[in-house]
GROMACS .gro file of C-alpha atoms in nm:
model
  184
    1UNK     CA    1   2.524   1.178  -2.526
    2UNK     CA    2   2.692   1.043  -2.201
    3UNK     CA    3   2.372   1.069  -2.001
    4UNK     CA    4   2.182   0.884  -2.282
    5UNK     CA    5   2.429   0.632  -2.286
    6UNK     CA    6   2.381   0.620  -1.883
    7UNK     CA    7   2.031   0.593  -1.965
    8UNK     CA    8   1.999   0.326  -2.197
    9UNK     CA    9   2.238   0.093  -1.978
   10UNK     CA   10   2.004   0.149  -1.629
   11UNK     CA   11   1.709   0.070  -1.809
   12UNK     CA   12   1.857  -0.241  -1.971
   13UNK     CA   13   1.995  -0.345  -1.638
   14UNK     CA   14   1.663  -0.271  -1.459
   15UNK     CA   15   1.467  -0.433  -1.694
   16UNK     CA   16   1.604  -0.771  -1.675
   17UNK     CA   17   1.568  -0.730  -1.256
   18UNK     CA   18   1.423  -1.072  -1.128
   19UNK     CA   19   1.024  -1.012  -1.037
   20UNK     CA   20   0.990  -1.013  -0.669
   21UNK     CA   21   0.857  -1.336  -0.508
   22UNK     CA   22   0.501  -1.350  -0.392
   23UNK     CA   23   0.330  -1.654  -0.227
   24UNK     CA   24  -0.078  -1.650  -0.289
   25UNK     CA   25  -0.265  -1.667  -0.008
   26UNK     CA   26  -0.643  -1.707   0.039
   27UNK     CA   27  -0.799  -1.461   0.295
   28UNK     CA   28  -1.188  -1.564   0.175
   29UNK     CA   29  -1.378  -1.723  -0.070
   30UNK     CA   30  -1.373  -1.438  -0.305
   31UNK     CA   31  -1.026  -1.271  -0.193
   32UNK     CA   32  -0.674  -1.430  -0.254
   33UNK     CA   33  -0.377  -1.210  -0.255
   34UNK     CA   34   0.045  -1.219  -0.342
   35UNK     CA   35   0.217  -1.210   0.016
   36UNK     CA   36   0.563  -1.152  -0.026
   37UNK     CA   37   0.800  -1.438  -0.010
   38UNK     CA   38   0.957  -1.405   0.358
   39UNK     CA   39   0.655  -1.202   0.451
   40UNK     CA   40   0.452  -1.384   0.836
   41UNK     CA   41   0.107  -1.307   0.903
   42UNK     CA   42   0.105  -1.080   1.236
   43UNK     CA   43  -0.122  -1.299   1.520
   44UNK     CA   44  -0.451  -1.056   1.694
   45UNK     CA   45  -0.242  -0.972   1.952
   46UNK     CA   46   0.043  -0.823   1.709
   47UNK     CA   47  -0.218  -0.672   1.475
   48UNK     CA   48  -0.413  -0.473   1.795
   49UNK     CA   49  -0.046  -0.347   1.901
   50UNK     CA   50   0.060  -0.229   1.572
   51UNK     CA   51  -0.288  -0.113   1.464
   52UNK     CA   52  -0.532  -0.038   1.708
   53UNK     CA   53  -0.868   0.018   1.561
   54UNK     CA   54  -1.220  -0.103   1.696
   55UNK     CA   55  -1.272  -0.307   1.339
   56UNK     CA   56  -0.906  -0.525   1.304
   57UNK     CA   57  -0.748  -0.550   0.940
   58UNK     CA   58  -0.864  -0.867   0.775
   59UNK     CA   59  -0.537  -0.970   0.801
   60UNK     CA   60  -0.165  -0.803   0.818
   61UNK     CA   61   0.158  -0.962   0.705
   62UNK     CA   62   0.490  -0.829   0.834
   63UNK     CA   63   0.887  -0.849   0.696
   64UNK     CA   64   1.105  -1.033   0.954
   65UNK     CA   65   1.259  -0.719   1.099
   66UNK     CA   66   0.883  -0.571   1.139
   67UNK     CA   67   0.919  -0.224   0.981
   68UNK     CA   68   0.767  -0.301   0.626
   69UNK     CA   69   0.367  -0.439   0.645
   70UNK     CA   70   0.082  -0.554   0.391
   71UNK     CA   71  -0.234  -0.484   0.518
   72UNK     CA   72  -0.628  -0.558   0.395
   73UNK     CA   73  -0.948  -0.387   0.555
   74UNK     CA   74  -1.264  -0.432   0.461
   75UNK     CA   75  -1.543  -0.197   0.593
   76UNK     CA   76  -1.847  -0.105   0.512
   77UNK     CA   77  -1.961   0.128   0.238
   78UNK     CA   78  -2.295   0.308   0.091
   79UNK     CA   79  -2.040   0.393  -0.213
   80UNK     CA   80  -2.023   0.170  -0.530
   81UNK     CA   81  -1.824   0.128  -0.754
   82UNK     CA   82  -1.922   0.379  -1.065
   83UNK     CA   83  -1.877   0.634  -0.790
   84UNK     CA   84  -1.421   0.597  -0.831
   85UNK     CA   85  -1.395   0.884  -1.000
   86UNK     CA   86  -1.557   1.082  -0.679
   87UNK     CA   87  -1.437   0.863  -0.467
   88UNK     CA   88  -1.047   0.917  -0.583
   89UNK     CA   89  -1.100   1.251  -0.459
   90UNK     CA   90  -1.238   1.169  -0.147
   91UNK     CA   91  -0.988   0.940  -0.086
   92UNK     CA   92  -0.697   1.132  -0.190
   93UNK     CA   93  -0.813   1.457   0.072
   94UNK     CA   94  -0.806   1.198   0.313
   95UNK     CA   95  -0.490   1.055   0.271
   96UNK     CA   96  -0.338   1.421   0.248
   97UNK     CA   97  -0.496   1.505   0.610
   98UNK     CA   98  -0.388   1.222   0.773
   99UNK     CA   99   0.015   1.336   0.707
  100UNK     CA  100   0.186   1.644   0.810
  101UNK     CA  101   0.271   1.622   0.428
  102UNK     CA  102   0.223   1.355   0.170
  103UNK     CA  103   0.440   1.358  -0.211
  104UNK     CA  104   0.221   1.156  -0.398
  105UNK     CA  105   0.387   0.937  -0.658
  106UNK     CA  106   0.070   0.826  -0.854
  107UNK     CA  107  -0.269   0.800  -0.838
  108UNK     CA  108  -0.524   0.645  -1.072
  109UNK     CA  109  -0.829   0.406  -1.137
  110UNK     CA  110  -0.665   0.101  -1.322
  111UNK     CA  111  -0.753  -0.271  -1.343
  112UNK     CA  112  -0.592  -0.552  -1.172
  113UNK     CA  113  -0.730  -0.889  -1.317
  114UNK     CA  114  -1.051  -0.749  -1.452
  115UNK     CA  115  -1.173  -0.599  -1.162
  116UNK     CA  116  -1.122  -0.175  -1.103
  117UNK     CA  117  -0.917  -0.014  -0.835
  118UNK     CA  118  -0.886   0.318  -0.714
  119UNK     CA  119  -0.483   0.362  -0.659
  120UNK     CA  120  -0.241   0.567  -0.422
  121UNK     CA  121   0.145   0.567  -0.388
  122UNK     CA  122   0.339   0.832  -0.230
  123UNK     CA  123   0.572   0.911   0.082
  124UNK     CA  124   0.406   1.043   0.400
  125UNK     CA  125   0.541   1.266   0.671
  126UNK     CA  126   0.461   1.318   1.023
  127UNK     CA  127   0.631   1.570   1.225
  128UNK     CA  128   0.627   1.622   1.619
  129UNK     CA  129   0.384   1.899   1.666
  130UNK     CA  130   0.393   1.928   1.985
  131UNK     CA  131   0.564   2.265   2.157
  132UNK     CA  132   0.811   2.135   2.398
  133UNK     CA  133   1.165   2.223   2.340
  134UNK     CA  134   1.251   1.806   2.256
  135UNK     CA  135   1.141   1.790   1.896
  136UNK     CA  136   1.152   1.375   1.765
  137UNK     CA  137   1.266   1.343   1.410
  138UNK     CA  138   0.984   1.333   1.126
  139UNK     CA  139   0.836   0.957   1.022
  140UNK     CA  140   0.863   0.955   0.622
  141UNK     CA  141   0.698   0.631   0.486
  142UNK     CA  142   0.654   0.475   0.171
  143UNK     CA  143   0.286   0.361   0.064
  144UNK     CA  144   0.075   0.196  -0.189
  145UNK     CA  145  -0.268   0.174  -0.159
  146UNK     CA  146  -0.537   0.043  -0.315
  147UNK     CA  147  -0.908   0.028  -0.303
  148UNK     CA  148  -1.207  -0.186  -0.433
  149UNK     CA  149  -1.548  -0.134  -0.334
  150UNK     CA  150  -1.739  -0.552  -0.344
  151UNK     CA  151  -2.148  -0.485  -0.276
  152UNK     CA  152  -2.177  -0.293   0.027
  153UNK     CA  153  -1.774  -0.410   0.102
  154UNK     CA  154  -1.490  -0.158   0.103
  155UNK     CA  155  -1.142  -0.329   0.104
  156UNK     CA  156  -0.826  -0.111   0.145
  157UNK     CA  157  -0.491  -0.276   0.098
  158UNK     CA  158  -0.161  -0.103   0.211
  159UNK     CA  159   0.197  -0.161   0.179
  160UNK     CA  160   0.422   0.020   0.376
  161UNK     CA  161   0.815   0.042   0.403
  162UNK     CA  162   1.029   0.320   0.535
  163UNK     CA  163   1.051   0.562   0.310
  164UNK     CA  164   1.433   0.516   0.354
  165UNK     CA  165   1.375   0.195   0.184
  166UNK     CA  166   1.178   0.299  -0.093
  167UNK     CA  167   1.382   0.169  -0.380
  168UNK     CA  168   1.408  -0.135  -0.178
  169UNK     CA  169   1.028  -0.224  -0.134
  170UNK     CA  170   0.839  -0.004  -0.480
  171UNK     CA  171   0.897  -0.343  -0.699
  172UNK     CA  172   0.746  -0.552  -0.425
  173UNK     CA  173   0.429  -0.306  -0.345
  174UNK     CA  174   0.350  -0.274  -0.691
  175UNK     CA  175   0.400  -0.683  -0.737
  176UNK     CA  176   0.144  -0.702  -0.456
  177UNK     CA  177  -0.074  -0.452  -0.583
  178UNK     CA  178  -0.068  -0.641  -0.904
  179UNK     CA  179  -0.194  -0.941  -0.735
  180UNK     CA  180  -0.523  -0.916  -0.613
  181UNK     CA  181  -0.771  -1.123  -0.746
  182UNK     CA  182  -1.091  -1.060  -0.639
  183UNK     CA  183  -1.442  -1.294  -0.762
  184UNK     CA  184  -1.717  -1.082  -0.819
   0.00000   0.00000   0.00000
């Protein structure tokens, strides 16, 4: 009874949470997304230090401290996109080698304002593999991501936090997850 009672007054309290703040921005004529409030765009030179990569994210936006980002890629694609429920697979074997070890959280196809979106959250870890006797601490992160395949287009946004700061940043990934709209 006590734990029911514990229950019923955390999800009355968390229900009534205020909706985390996103601003809509416009990254092309068929793309807008919800940047969160507080969130700065990184400039080239920030986005080549923090991800290096011969094809640059389409843009990234980065919390004031730096350690939490929103990213979107696009890249190409022979895939479309009748082919998610092959493509979740795909996706989600490549997520899991990436990571020493990866929790996933969920994973689904759902729909974010009519348009269908293969979807990823979970906490990744990297540990030092290398065999020297200074071993650095593991790098746990929280992530949500998302993808939507647009003609021959594959765009990949990502949201990561800490994974210290989980509880923290969840409400805000999934807000920003929520807020794609994309114009077919």
């Amino acid at each position: 009874m006590r734990i029911l009672s514990f229950l019923l007054l955390f999800l009355s309290l968390t229900a009534f949470a205020p909706k985390p703040k996103l601003t809509t921005v416009k990254l092309a004529s068929n793309l807008s997304v919800g940047v969160p409030t507080g969130f700065a765009p990184l400039p080239d030179d920030g986005i080549a230090v923090k991800y290096p990569s011969p094809r640059k994210p389409l843009a990234v936006f980065s919390n004031p401290s730096g350690r939490v980002d929103y990213s979107v890629a696009v890249r190409p694609t022979t895939f479309e996109s009748f082919d998610y429920g092959v493509l979740i697979k795909i996706y989600k074997a490549s997520i899991q080698r990436l990571y020493t070890k990866v929790d996933f959280l969920k994973e689904d196809i759902r729909t974010v304002n009519g348009r269908d979106f293969i979807y990823f959250e979970f906490v990744s870890t990297v540990t030092d593999a290398r065999r020297t006797g200074a071993q650095m601490a593991p790098i746990k992160r929280y992530q949500a991501v998302q993808y939507a395949i647009e003609g021959t287009q594959l765009y990949v946004f990502t949201f990561v936090a800490p994974a210290e700061e989980q509880a923290q940043w969840q409400p805000t990934a999934q807000a920003v997850m929520g807020a794609i709209a994309m114009k077919k």
